[in-house]
Amino acid sequence: MDSWRTYLGKAAQNTGDVILKPKLYDWQEAALTKWNNRSDQGMAIAAVTGAGKTRLAMEVMQGHFDEWVDWPMQHAMVTIVVPRKALMIQWREDLIEWGIDASQIGRLGGGSIKGWPNKHTTTINITTFASLSKKRPAWIPYEDQDGFDKMRHLVVVDECHNLRGAQMRNALASHICPRDATLGLSATPHPTEEASRIITNLIGEIGFTYRYAQALADGVIPPFRLNLVKLPIEEQELNDIENMTLKINRIMRDMYNADRIEGARMKAIAQNFGTQRKRIINRVRSRTHMAIRVLNRHQDRPTLVFHESTEDVDRLAQMTPHLNPAVYHSKASKGDAALQAFKDEETDHLYSCLSLTEGFNVPRVRIAIMMSGPNAPLRRIQTLGRCLRGKGNAPNEIYLFYVNHKKDLEGVQNLIESADIPPQIITNYQMEDDWMVEIPMIKMQKAYDATGREEELLATLENMTFDEFMSGFN
């Protein structure tokens, strides 16, 4: 039996149970070698969702405990930091399945979790960024306390790209979380240059990268098809988008002639208009209509639906009662129960918003519908990974909806380029009366921000009073 499990008091050692661990993939072996030979305190691993980052982390943890198990004057411990409660539970389940006794796994935060008291242990603890950022946890002694010099502390940071937020990065501040080594995990650890600087300072450089094309070629993730579906925009929706675009353009033009205070105020207004425009684009009615078609076509296959609008998620659930969908989002009153119902196979359909884009692991998923999403590739890549867990007789299918607007097209293009998705698995479609029809590859230059009515609308705006202009802000 592996020594770190013995060290952690696995109950199975008293029953003669043998816990078999699967062989590491080649990429995991290579990444583990990089970790063991690193020159710095920490390192980040950039690997596609579903490739086995958790499995790799457990090998790192095993090495950490094994290194100190025979040193009676040293005490090895591990802290696992995750973005949210669902991942806390998932990590605990994975550790128990791996062979760690549940009594050795403590936690900080996460609210009420049945069967898992909110108390720490001296070996493995799981917490969220938000909980850890508030204060030093009880399991980490202070410098003047007995045990600090004996502590050998490994911190595993799951979805480490979250550290780019000011509050989140405080979780790894030295006065809160002193440590001897840090392992960062993410499919996209450095979504921006600023994130790269922050995460490198807190964790370390990216020591190993493993992308979609390679993972598909190696057979590490199941084969999948990415169906890009172009949707129509109704005339009134188009007019609303155009009006918002013209308001943004006008205020941005005038902003450069304003003083600093007025310019800052105008910039905030323009950003608000941008948010409103994005909301209009995301809530185009054809997104719901096309989603219903896809859901009905794949009724017998476990399906995840992602949308940025909680209102439209609820509406979609009301329009598909025959599928008995579970609904999970920040405003859902019974979200946790719905999530468990989907995991327990009481339903084959789960409708969610961005709260499930990170780390959610249900291997039986075969279909994913991305009704809408942010332009930044980070969230889209995370969402894409939800359909890359399980293996079936046919390739998994991902439907990504977009409208012919620059912002929506940029989001699609950013995903394809950043995720390194092979073009052979991408098919372009256009929504038709009954289903959809295949079309040539999308071209960025065909996107529009306004139609030929731009001059007419601009003239109307020029004649508006400020109060009339600001009416769209409320």
mmCIF file of N, CA and C in Angstrom, residues 331-457:
data_model
loop_
_atom_site.group_PDB
_atom_site.id
_atom_site.type_symbol
_atom_site.label_atom_id
_atom_site.label_comp_id
_atom_site.label_asym_id
_atom_site.label_seq_id
_atom_site.Cartn_x
_atom_site.Cartn_y
_atom_site.Cartn_z
ATOM 1 N N LYS A 331 -29.252 32.208 -8.580
ATOM 2 C CA LYS A 331 -30.562 32.609 -8.085
ATOM 3 C C LYS A 331 -31.510 31.422 -7.880
ATOM 4 N N ALA A 332 -31.047 30.233 -8.182
ATOM 5 C CA ALA A 332 -31.897 29.044 -8.040
ATOM 6 C C ALA A 332 -32.010 28.664 -6.563
ATOM 7 N N SER A 333 -33.242 28.563 -6.053
ATOM 8 C CA SER A 333 -33.443 28.307 -4.622
ATOM 9 C C SER A 333 -33.034 26.894 -4.218
ATOM 10 N N LYS A 334 -33.099 25.947 -5.148
ATOM 11 C CA LYS A 334 -32.765 24.556 -4.847
ATOM 12 C C LYS A 334 -31.633 24.073 -5.747
ATOM 13 N N GLY A 335 -30.645 24.941 -5.941
ATOM 14 C CA GLY A 335 -29.558 24.635 -6.857
ATOM 15 C C GLY A 335 -28.750 23.412 -6.474
ATOM 16 N N ASP A 336 -28.389 23.290 -5.197
ATOM 17 C CA ASP A 336 -27.578 22.154 -4.758
ATOM 18 C C ASP A 336 -28.326 20.837 -4.946
ATOM 19 N N ALA A 337 -29.615 20.837 -4.645
ATOM 20 C CA ALA A 337 -30.415 19.622 -4.820
ATOM 21 C C ALA A 337 -30.528 19.257 -6.297
ATOM 22 N N ALA A 338 -30.647 20.279 -7.154
ATOM 23 C CA ALA A 338 -30.728 20.037 -8.591
ATOM 24 C C ALA A 338 -29.429 19.437 -9.113
ATOM 25 N N LEU A 339 -28.323 19.973 -8.634
ATOM 26 C CA LEU A 339 -27.020 19.470 -9.046
ATOM 27 C C LEU A 339 -26.860 18.009 -8.649
ATOM 28 N N GLN A 340 -27.281 17.678 -7.448
ATOM 29 C CA GLN A 340 -27.172 16.300 -6.972
ATOM 30 C C GLN A 340 -28.092 15.378 -7.761
ATOM 31 N N ALA A 341 -29.255 15.879 -8.127
ATOM 32 C CA ALA A 341 -30.189 15.073 -8.915
ATOM 33 C C ALA A 341 -29.579 14.696 -10.259
ATOM 34 N N PHE A 342 -28.857 15.625 -10.863
ATOM 35 C CA PHE A 342 -28.206 15.329 -12.137
ATOM 36 C C PHE A 342 -27.068 14.330 -11.934
ATOM 37 N N LYS A 343 -26.298 14.501 -10.878
ATOM 38 C CA LYS A 343 -25.211 13.561 -10.598
ATOM 39 C C LYS A 343 -25.754 12.160 -10.328
ATOM 40 N N ASP A 344 -26.913 12.089 -9.644
ATOM 41 C CA ASP A 344 -27.511 10.794 -9.291
ATOM 42 C C ASP A 344 -28.325 10.199 -10.436
ATOM 43 N N GLU A 345 -28.302 10.858 -11.602
ATOM 44 C CA GLU A 345 -28.981 10.371 -12.810
ATOM 45 C C GLU A 345 -30.495 10.342 -12.661
ATOM 46 N N GLU A 346 -31.029 11.220 -11.813
ATOM 47 C CA GLU A 346 -32.472 11.351 -11.712
ATOM 48 C C GLU A 346 -33.024 12.147 -12.890
ATOM 49 N N THR A 347 -32.150 12.887 -13.560
ATOM 50 C CA THR A 347 -32.488 13.607 -14.783
ATOM 51 C C THR A 347 -31.265 13.603 -15.683
ATOM 52 N N ASP A 348 -31.503 13.712 -16.985
ATOM 53 C CA ASP A 348 -30.401 13.739 -17.949
ATOM 54 C C ASP A 348 -30.080 15.145 -18.426
ATOM 55 N N HIS A 349 -30.725 16.152 -17.847
ATOM 56 C CA HIS A 349 -30.543 17.510 -18.342
ATOM 57 C C HIS A 349 -30.295 18.478 -17.192
ATOM 58 N N LEU A 350 -29.234 19.253 -17.333
ATOM 59 C CA LEU A 350 -28.876 20.252 -16.334
ATOM 60 C C LEU A 350 -28.674 21.588 -17.036
ATOM 61 N N TYR A 351 -29.449 22.595 -16.625
ATOM 62 C CA TYR A 351 -29.350 23.941 -17.186
ATOM 63 C C TYR A 351 -28.648 24.830 -16.172
ATOM 64 N N SER A 352 -27.628 25.537 -16.611
ATOM 65 C CA SER A 352 -26.815 26.297 -15.674
ATOM 66 C C SER A 352 -26.334 27.601 -16.292
ATOM 67 N N CYS A 353 -25.756 28.437 -15.437
ATOM 68 C CA CYS A 353 -25.078 29.646 -15.891
ATOM 69 C C CYS A 353 -23.585 29.469 -15.643
ATOM 70 N N LEU A 354 -22.853 30.546 -15.517
ATOM 71 C CA LEU A 354 -21.402 30.457 -15.445
ATOM 72 C C LEU A 354 -20.894 29.802 -14.167
ATOM 73 N N SER A 355 -21.777 29.594 -13.190
ATOM 74 C CA SER A 355 -21.341 29.034 -11.912
ATOM 75 C C SER A 355 -20.810 27.615 -12.041
ATOM 76 N N LEU A 356 -21.065 26.942 -13.150
ATOM 77 C CA LEU A 356 -20.604 25.560 -13.311
ATOM 78 C C LEU A 356 -19.480 25.430 -14.331
ATOM 79 N N THR A 357 -18.935 26.540 -14.808
ATOM 80 C CA THR A 357 -17.932 26.430 -15.865
ATOM 81 C C THR A 357 -16.602 25.898 -15.359
ATOM 82 N N GLU A 358 -16.339 25.943 -14.070
ATOM 83 C CA GLU A 358 -15.047 25.516 -13.545
ATOM 84 C C GLU A 358 -15.153 24.206 -12.768
ATOM 85 N N GLY A 359 -14.423 23.215 -13.241
ATOM 86 C CA GLY A 359 -14.177 22.024 -12.449
ATOM 87 C C GLY A 359 -15.301 21.044 -12.255
ATOM 88 N N PHE A 360 -16.503 21.337 -12.701
ATOM 89 C CA PHE A 360 -17.632 20.426 -12.492
ATOM 90 C C PHE A 360 -17.373 19.134 -13.264
ATOM 91 N N ASN A 361 -17.466 18.006 -12.593
ATOM 92 C CA ASN A 361 -17.051 16.737 -13.192
ATOM 93 C C ASN A 361 -18.175 15.711 -13.123
ATOM 94 N N VAL A 362 -18.848 15.495 -14.256
ATOM 95 C CA VAL A 362 -19.838 14.431 -14.383
ATOM 96 C C VAL A 362 -19.511 13.682 -15.670
ATOM 97 N N PRO A 363 -18.818 12.551 -15.549
ATOM 98 C CA PRO A 363 -18.300 11.869 -16.737
ATOM 99 C C PRO A 363 -19.354 11.407 -17.744
ATOM 100 N N ARG A 364 -20.611 11.314 -17.353
ATOM 101 C CA ARG A 364 -21.597 10.772 -18.280
ATOM 102 C C ARG A 364 -22.099 11.800 -19.290
ATOM 103 N N VAL A 365 -21.715 13.060 -19.164
ATOM 104 C CA VAL A 365 -22.196 14.099 -20.079
ATOM 105 C C VAL A 365 -21.755 13.805 -21.512
ATOM 106 N N ARG A 366 -22.700 13.925 -22.450
ATOM 107 C CA ARG A 366 -22.402 13.668 -23.857
ATOM 108 C C ARG A 366 -22.667 14.885 -24.747
ATOM 109 N N ILE A 367 -23.559 15.775 -24.304
ATOM 110 C CA ILE A 367 -23.925 16.940 -25.103
ATOM 111 C C ILE A 367 -23.759 18.191 -24.254
ATOM 112 N N ALA A 368 -23.174 19.231 -24.833
ATOM 113 C CA ALA A 368 -23.106 20.537 -24.169
ATOM 114 C C ALA A 368 -23.637 21.595 -25.127
ATOM 115 N N ILE A 369 -24.480 22.476 -24.609
ATOM 116 C CA ILE A 369 -25.027 23.564 -25.405
ATOM 117 C C ILE A 369 -24.580 24.880 -24.773
ATOM 118 N N MET A 370 -23.759 25.628 -25.482
ATOM 119 C CA MET A 370 -23.294 26.925 -25.016
ATOM 120 C C MET A 370 -24.168 27.984 -25.691
ATOM 121 N N MET A 371 -25.268 28.340 -25.028
ATOM 122 C CA MET A 371 -26.218 29.273 -25.624
ATOM 123 C C MET A 371 -25.622 30.662 -25.785
ATOM 124 N N SER A 372 -24.783 31.048 -24.844
ATOM 125 C CA SER A 372 -24.101 32.339 -24.920
ATOM 126 C C SER A 372 -22.883 32.263 -24.019
ATOM 127 N N GLY A 373 -22.035 33.269 -24.113
ATOM 128 C CA GLY A 373 -20.842 33.272 -23.280
ATOM 129 C C GLY A 373 -20.075 34.564 -23.421
ATOM 130 N N PRO A 374 -19.104 34.787 -22.549
ATOM 131 C CA PRO A 374 -18.294 36.006 -22.607
ATOM 132 C C PRO A 374 -17.353 35.969 -23.804
ATOM 133 N N ASN A 375 -16.846 37.152 -24.184
ATOM 134 C CA ASN A 375 -15.907 37.224 -25.304
ATOM 135 C C ASN A 375 -14.541 36.669 -24.929
ATOM 136 N N ALA A 376 -14.164 36.805 -23.648
ATOM 137 C CA ALA A 376 -12.860 36.313 -23.197
ATOM 138 C C ALA A 376 -12.817 34.794 -23.313
ATOM 139 N N PRO A 377 -11.714 34.244 -23.817
ATOM 140 C CA PRO A 377 -11.639 32.795 -24.029
ATOM 141 C C PRO A 377 -11.640 31.975 -22.759
ATOM 142 N N LEU A 378 -11.231 32.564 -21.630
ATOM 143 C CA LEU A 378 -11.110 31.813 -20.386
ATOM 144 C C LEU A 378 -12.383 31.052 -20.052
ATOM 145 N N ARG A 379 -13.507 31.766 -19.938
ATOM 146 C CA ARG A 379 -14.764 31.136 -19.543
ATOM 147 C C ARG A 379 -15.259 30.158 -20.606
ATOM 148 N N ARG A 380 -15.054 30.486 -21.856
ATOM 149 C CA ARG A 380 -15.521 29.597 -22.912
ATOM 150 C C ARG A 380 -14.739 28.280 -22.901
ATOM 151 N N ILE A 381 -13.435 28.363 -22.642
ATOM 152 C CA ILE A 381 -12.628 27.148 -22.569
ATOM 153 C C ILE A 381 -13.067 26.299 -21.383
ATOM 154 N N GLN A 382 -13.323 26.955 -20.249
ATOM 155 C CA GLN A 382 -13.786 26.228 -19.073
ATOM 156 C C GLN A 382 -15.122 25.538 -19.355
ATOM 157 N N THR A 383 -16.016 26.247 -20.062
ATOM 158 C CA THR A 383 -17.314 25.674 -20.391
ATOM 159 C C THR A 383 -17.165 24.505 -21.347
ATOM 160 N N LEU A 384 -16.292 24.662 -22.325
ATOM 161 C CA LEU A 384 -16.052 23.598 -23.296
ATOM 162 C C LEU A 384 -15.664 22.295 -22.603
ATOM 163 N N GLY A 385 -14.888 22.409 -21.550
ATOM 164 C CA GLY A 385 -14.396 21.225 -20.857
ATOM 165 C C GLY A 385 -15.453 20.415 -20.142
ATOM 166 N N ARG A 386 -16.639 20.989 -19.923
ATOM 167 C CA ARG A 386 -17.684 20.234 -19.231
ATOM 168 C C ARG A 386 -18.150 19.037 -20.038
ATOM 169 N N CYS A 387 -17.931 19.051 -21.363
ATOM 170 C CA CYS A 387 -18.399 17.957 -22.207
ATOM 171 C C CYS A 387 -17.244 17.053 -22.611
ATOM 172 N N LEU A 388 -16.134 17.127 -21.904
ATOM 173 C CA LEU A 388 -14.958 16.358 -22.303
ATOM 174 C C LEU A 388 -14.515 15.405 -21.201
ATOM 175 N N ARG A 389 -15.456 14.830 -20.511
ATOM 176 C CA ARG A 389 -15.144 13.930 -19.404
ATOM 177 C C ARG A 389 -15.408 12.474 -19.748
ATOM 178 N N GLY A 390 -16.575 12.200 -20.305
ATOM 179 C CA GLY A 390 -16.972 10.818 -20.502
ATOM 180 C C GLY A 390 -16.727 10.315 -21.911
ATOM 181 N N LYS A 391 -16.640 8.995 -22.038
ATOM 182 C CA LYS A 391 -16.398 8.363 -23.331
ATOM 183 C C LYS A 391 -17.564 7.442 -23.667
ATOM 184 N N GLY A 392 -18.078 7.596 -24.888
ATOM 185 C CA GLY A 392 -19.164 6.762 -25.356
ATOM 186 C C GLY A 392 -18.858 6.185 -26.723
ATOM 187 N N ASN A 393 -19.854 5.575 -27.345
ATOM 188 C CA ASN A 393 -19.656 4.982 -28.662
ATOM 189 C C ASN A 393 -19.516 6.045 -29.745
ATOM 190 N N ALA A 394 -20.166 7.179 -29.563
ATOM 191 C CA ALA A 394 -20.096 8.273 -30.535
ATOM 192 C C ALA A 394 -19.384 9.461 -29.902
ATOM 193 N N PRO A 395 -18.776 10.326 -30.717
ATOM 194 C CA PRO A 395 -18.115 11.514 -30.161
ATOM 195 C C PRO A 395 -19.098 12.392 -29.397
ATOM 196 N N ASN A 396 -18.625 13.007 -28.348
ATOM 197 C CA ASN A 396 -19.433 14.005 -27.658
ATOM 198 C C ASN A 396 -19.669 15.184 -28.607
ATOM 199 N N GLU A 397 -20.750 15.905 -28.365
ATOM 200 C CA GLU A 397 -21.060 17.037 -29.248
ATOM 201 C C GLU A 397 -21.244 18.304 -28.429
ATOM 202 N N ILE A 398 -20.654 19.369 -28.931
ATOM 203 C CA ILE A 398 -20.764 20.681 -28.299
ATOM 204 C C ILE A 398 -21.369 21.636 -29.310
ATOM 205 N N TYR A 399 -22.459 22.270 -28.946
ATOM 206 C CA TYR A 399 -23.109 23.268 -29.788
ATOM 207 C C TYR A 399 -22.805 24.644 -29.206
ATOM 208 N N LEU A 400 -22.186 25.492 -29.993
ATOM 209 C CA LEU A 400 -21.864 26.850 -29.563
ATOM 210 C C LEU A 400 -22.638 27.815 -30.446
ATOM 211 N N PHE A 401 -23.547 28.568 -29.841
ATOM 212 C CA PHE A 401 -24.389 29.495 -30.588
ATOM 213 C C PHE A 401 -23.716 30.865 -30.688
ATOM 214 N N TYR A 402 -23.912 31.538 -31.826
ATOM 215 C CA TYR A 402 -23.427 32.907 -31.976
ATOM 216 C C TYR A 402 -24.316 33.647 -32.970
ATOM 217 N N VAL A 403 -24.316 34.949 -32.866
ATOM 218 C CA VAL A 403 -25.009 35.784 -33.847
ATOM 219 C C VAL A 403 -23.962 36.564 -34.626
ATOM 220 N N ASN A 404 -24.363 37.107 -35.768
ATOM 221 C CA ASN A 404 -23.427 37.791 -36.651
ATOM 222 C C ASN A 404 -23.160 39.214 -36.159
ATOM 223 N N HIS A 405 -22.544 39.281 -35.003
ATOM 224 C CA HIS A 405 -22.136 40.564 -34.427
ATOM 225 C C HIS A 405 -20.680 40.461 -34.014
ATOM 226 N N LYS A 406 -19.961 41.535 -34.189
ATOM 227 C CA LYS A 406 -18.512 41.520 -33.952
ATOM 228 C C LYS A 406 -18.150 40.930 -32.602
ATOM 229 N N LYS A 407 -18.840 41.346 -31.553
ATOM 230 C CA LYS A 407 -18.491 40.891 -30.201
ATOM 231 C C LYS A 407 -18.697 39.383 -30.042
ATOM 232 N N ASP A 408 -19.787 38.865 -30.593
ATOM 233 C CA ASP A 408 -20.059 37.439 -30.482
ATOM 234 C C ASP A 408 -19.050 36.634 -31.303
ATOM 235 N N LEU A 409 -18.739 37.116 -32.491
ATOM 236 C CA LEU A 409 -17.772 36.433 -33.341
ATOM 237 C C LEU A 409 -16.376 36.441 -32.727
ATOM 238 N N GLU A 410 -16.028 37.532 -32.066
ATOM 239 C CA GLU A 410 -14.724 37.599 -31.383
ATOM 240 C C GLU A 410 -14.628 36.528 -30.311
ATOM 241 N N GLY A 411 -15.728 36.308 -29.590
ATOM 242 C CA GLY A 411 -15.723 35.276 -28.561
ATOM 243 C C GLY A 411 -15.476 33.894 -29.140
ATOM 244 N N VAL A 412 -16.105 33.602 -30.271
ATOM 245 C CA VAL A 412 -15.900 32.309 -30.923
ATOM 246 C C VAL A 412 -14.465 32.175 -31.414
ATOM 247 N N GLN A 413 -13.973 33.229 -32.075
ATOM 248 C CA GLN A 413 -12.618 33.186 -32.618
ATOM 249 C C GLN A 413 -11.580 33.058 -31.503
ATOM 250 N N ASN A 414 -11.782 33.774 -30.415
ATOM 251 C CA ASN A 414 -10.849 33.689 -29.285
ATOM 252 C C ASN A 414 -10.789 32.281 -28.712
ATOM 253 N N LEU A 415 -11.941 31.631 -28.636
ATOM 254 C CA LEU A 415 -11.987 30.261 -28.123
ATOM 255 C C LEU A 415 -11.179 29.324 -29.013
ATOM 256 N N ILE A 416 -11.433 29.379 -30.307
ATOM 257 C CA ILE A 416 -10.768 28.467 -31.233
ATOM 258 C C ILE A 416 -9.255 28.653 -31.205
ATOM 259 N N GLU A 417 -8.820 29.916 -31.193
ATOM 260 C CA GLU A 417 -7.381 30.187 -31.220
ATOM 261 C C GLU A 417 -6.719 29.856 -29.892
ATOM 262 N N SER A 418 -7.327 30.260 -28.790
ATOM 263 C CA SER A 418 -6.690 30.081 -27.476
ATOM 264 C C SER A 418 -6.678 28.625 -27.039
ATOM 265 N N ALA A 419 -7.724 27.884 -27.401
ATOM 266 C CA ALA A 419 -7.820 26.490 -26.965
ATOM 267 C C ALA A 419 -7.083 25.538 -27.899
ATOM 268 N N ASP A 420 -6.618 26.045 -29.044
ATOM 269 C CA ASP A 420 -5.890 25.207 -30.001
ATOM 270 C C ASP A 420 -6.754 24.037 -30.462
ATOM 271 N N ILE A 421 -7.990 24.350 -30.859
ATOM 272 C CA ILE A 421 -8.925 23.312 -31.297
ATOM 273 C C ILE A 421 -8.653 22.962 -32.751
ATOM 274 N N PRO A 422 -8.433 21.691 -33.076
ATOM 275 C CA PRO A 422 -8.155 21.302 -34.462
ATOM 276 C C PRO A 422 -9.328 21.650 -35.381
ATOM 277 N N PRO A 423 -9.075 22.246 -36.526
ATOM 278 C CA PRO A 423 -10.179 22.622 -37.423
ATOM 279 C C PRO A 423 -10.970 21.437 -37.940
ATOM 280 N N GLN A 424 -10.379 20.237 -37.923
ATOM 281 C CA GLN A 424 -11.068 19.060 -38.446
ATOM 282 C C GLN A 424 -12.311 18.687 -37.645
ATOM 283 N N ILE A 425 -12.380 19.116 -36.381
ATOM 284 C CA ILE A 425 -13.526 18.724 -35.559
ATOM 285 C C ILE A 425 -14.580 19.821 -35.493
ATOM 286 N N ILE A 426 -14.362 20.932 -36.216
ATOM 287 C CA ILE A 426 -15.293 22.067 -36.187
ATOM 288 C C ILE A 426 -16.173 22.044 -37.428
ATOM 289 N N THR A 427 -17.475 22.165 -37.227
ATOM 290 C CA THR A 427 -18.421 22.278 -38.328
ATOM 291 C C THR A 427 -19.262 23.530 -38.119
ATOM 292 N N ASN A 428 -19.451 24.306 -39.189
ATOM 293 C CA ASN A 428 -20.228 25.544 -39.123
ATOM 294 C C ASN A 428 -21.633 25.312 -39.649
ATOM 295 N N TYR A 429 -22.618 25.796 -38.900
ATOM 296 C CA TYR A 429 -24.017 25.654 -39.286
ATOM 297 C C TYR A 429 -24.731 26.994 -39.199
ATOM 298 N N GLN A 430 -25.888 27.031 -39.835
ATOM 299 C CA GLN A 430 -26.777 28.180 -39.735
ATOM 300 C C GLN A 430 -28.178 27.686 -39.421
ATOM 301 N N MET A 431 -28.827 28.332 -38.483
ATOM 302 C CA MET A 431 -30.176 27.945 -38.094
ATOM 303 C C MET A 431 -31.134 28.103 -39.275
ATOM 304 N N GLU A 432 -31.936 27.075 -39.517
ATOM 305 C CA GLU A 432 -32.960 27.111 -40.553
ATOM 306 C C GLU A 432 -34.331 26.899 -39.922
ATOM 307 N N ASP A 433 -35.366 26.839 -40.763
ATOM 308 C CA ASP A 433 -36.730 26.757 -40.241
ATOM 309 C C ASP A 433 -36.943 25.555 -39.326
ATOM 310 N N ASP A 434 -36.445 24.377 -39.734
ATOM 311 C CA ASP A 434 -36.698 23.162 -38.973
ATOM 312 C C ASP A 434 -35.501 22.716 -38.133
ATOM 313 N N TRP A 435 -34.287 22.912 -38.647
ATOM 314 C CA TRP A 435 -33.105 22.463 -37.918
ATOM 315 C C TRP A 435 -31.966 23.427 -38.178
ATOM 316 N N MET A 436 -30.945 22.994 -38.883
ATOM 317 C CA MET A 436 -29.849 23.871 -39.268
ATOM 318 C C MET A 436 -29.157 23.273 -40.482
ATOM 319 N N VAL A 437 -28.433 24.100 -41.210
ATOM 320 C CA VAL A 437 -27.775 23.660 -42.431
ATOM 321 C C VAL A 437 -26.302 24.043 -42.353
ATOM 322 N N GLU A 438 -25.437 23.190 -42.917
ATOM 323 C CA GLU A 438 -24.003 23.457 -42.872
ATOM 324 C C GLU A 438 -23.658 24.622 -43.795
ATOM 325 N N ILE A 439 -22.742 25.480 -43.323
ATOM 326 C CA ILE A 439 -22.306 26.643 -44.082
ATOM 327 C C ILE A 439 -20.782 26.700 -44.071
ATOM 328 N N PRO A 440 -20.177 27.548 -44.930
ATOM 329 C CA PRO A 440 -18.709 27.696 -44.912
ATOM 330 C C PRO A 440 -18.236 28.263 -43.585
ATOM 331 N N MET A 441 -16.937 28.206 -43.374
ATOM 332 C CA MET A 441 -16.334 28.712 -42.144
ATOM 333 C C MET A 441 -16.677 30.187 -41.946
ATOM 334 N N ILE A 442 -16.936 30.562 -40.692
ATOM 335 C CA ILE A 442 -17.276 31.955 -40.392
ATOM 336 C C ILE A 442 -16.087 32.860 -40.686
ATOM 337 N N LYS A 443 -16.394 34.087 -41.095
ATOM 338 C CA LYS A 443 -15.337 35.057 -41.405
ATOM 339 C C LYS A 443 -15.555 36.301 -40.564
ATOM 340 N N MET A 444 -14.527 36.694 -39.864
ATOM 341 C CA MET A 444 -14.639 37.827 -38.952
ATOM 342 C C MET A 444 -15.057 39.107 -39.661
ATOM 343 N N GLN A 445 -14.588 39.337 -40.892
ATOM 344 C CA GLN A 445 -14.832 40.611 -41.547
ATOM 345 C C GLN A 445 -16.294 40.806 -41.920
ATOM 346 N N LYS A 446 -17.104 39.762 -41.842
ATOM 347 C CA LYS A 446 -18.510 39.901 -42.179
ATOM 348 C C LYS A 446 -19.357 40.324 -40.989
ATOM 349 N N ALA A 447 -18.740 40.456 -39.844
ATOM 350 C CA ALA A 447 -19.498 40.895 -38.673
ATOM 351 C C ALA A 447 -19.873 42.359 -38.818
ATOM 352 N N TYR A 448 -20.974 42.764 -38.176
ATOM 353 C CA TYR A 448 -21.395 44.152 -38.280
ATOM 354 C C TYR A 448 -21.602 44.747 -36.904
ATOM 355 N N ASP A 449 -21.518 46.052 -36.834
ATOM 356 C CA ASP A 449 -21.887 46.775 -35.626
ATOM 357 C C ASP A 449 -23.154 47.590 -35.857
ATOM 358 N N ALA A 450 -23.432 47.926 -37.104
ATOM 359 C CA ALA A 450 -24.620 48.696 -37.434
ATOM 360 C C ALA A 450 -24.937 48.490 -38.912
ATOM 361 N N THR A 451 -26.147 48.825 -39.296
ATOM 362 C CA THR A 451 -26.552 48.671 -40.696
ATOM 363 C C THR A 451 -26.478 50.008 -41.397
ATOM 364 N N GLY A 452 -27.072 50.071 -42.594
ATOM 365 C CA GLY A 452 -27.062 51.311 -43.351
ATOM 366 C C GLY A 452 -27.843 52.424 -42.692
ATOM 367 N N ARG A 453 -28.608 52.113 -41.635
ATOM 368 C CA ARG A 453 -29.378 53.137 -40.924
ATOM 369 C C ARG A 453 -28.531 53.892 -39.924
ATOM 370 N N GLU A 454 -27.217 53.622 -39.915
ATOM 371 C CA GLU A 454 -26.353 54.232 -38.905
ATOM 372 C C GLU A 454 -26.406 55.763 -38.957
ATOM 373 N N GLU A 455 -26.350 56.338 -40.184
ATOM 374 C CA GLU A 455 -26.336 57.798 -40.299
ATOM 375 C C GLU A 455 -27.645 58.403 -39.782
ATOM 376 N N GLU A 456 -28.759 57.740 -40.108
ATOM 377 C CA GLU A 456 -30.050 58.226 -39.629
ATOM 378 C C GLU A 456 -30.122 58.203 -38.109
ATOM 379 N N LEU A 457 -29.661 57.082 -37.522
ATOM 380 C CA LEU A 457 -29.694 56.966 -36.066
ATOM 381 C C LEU A 457 -28.731 57.946 -35.412
#
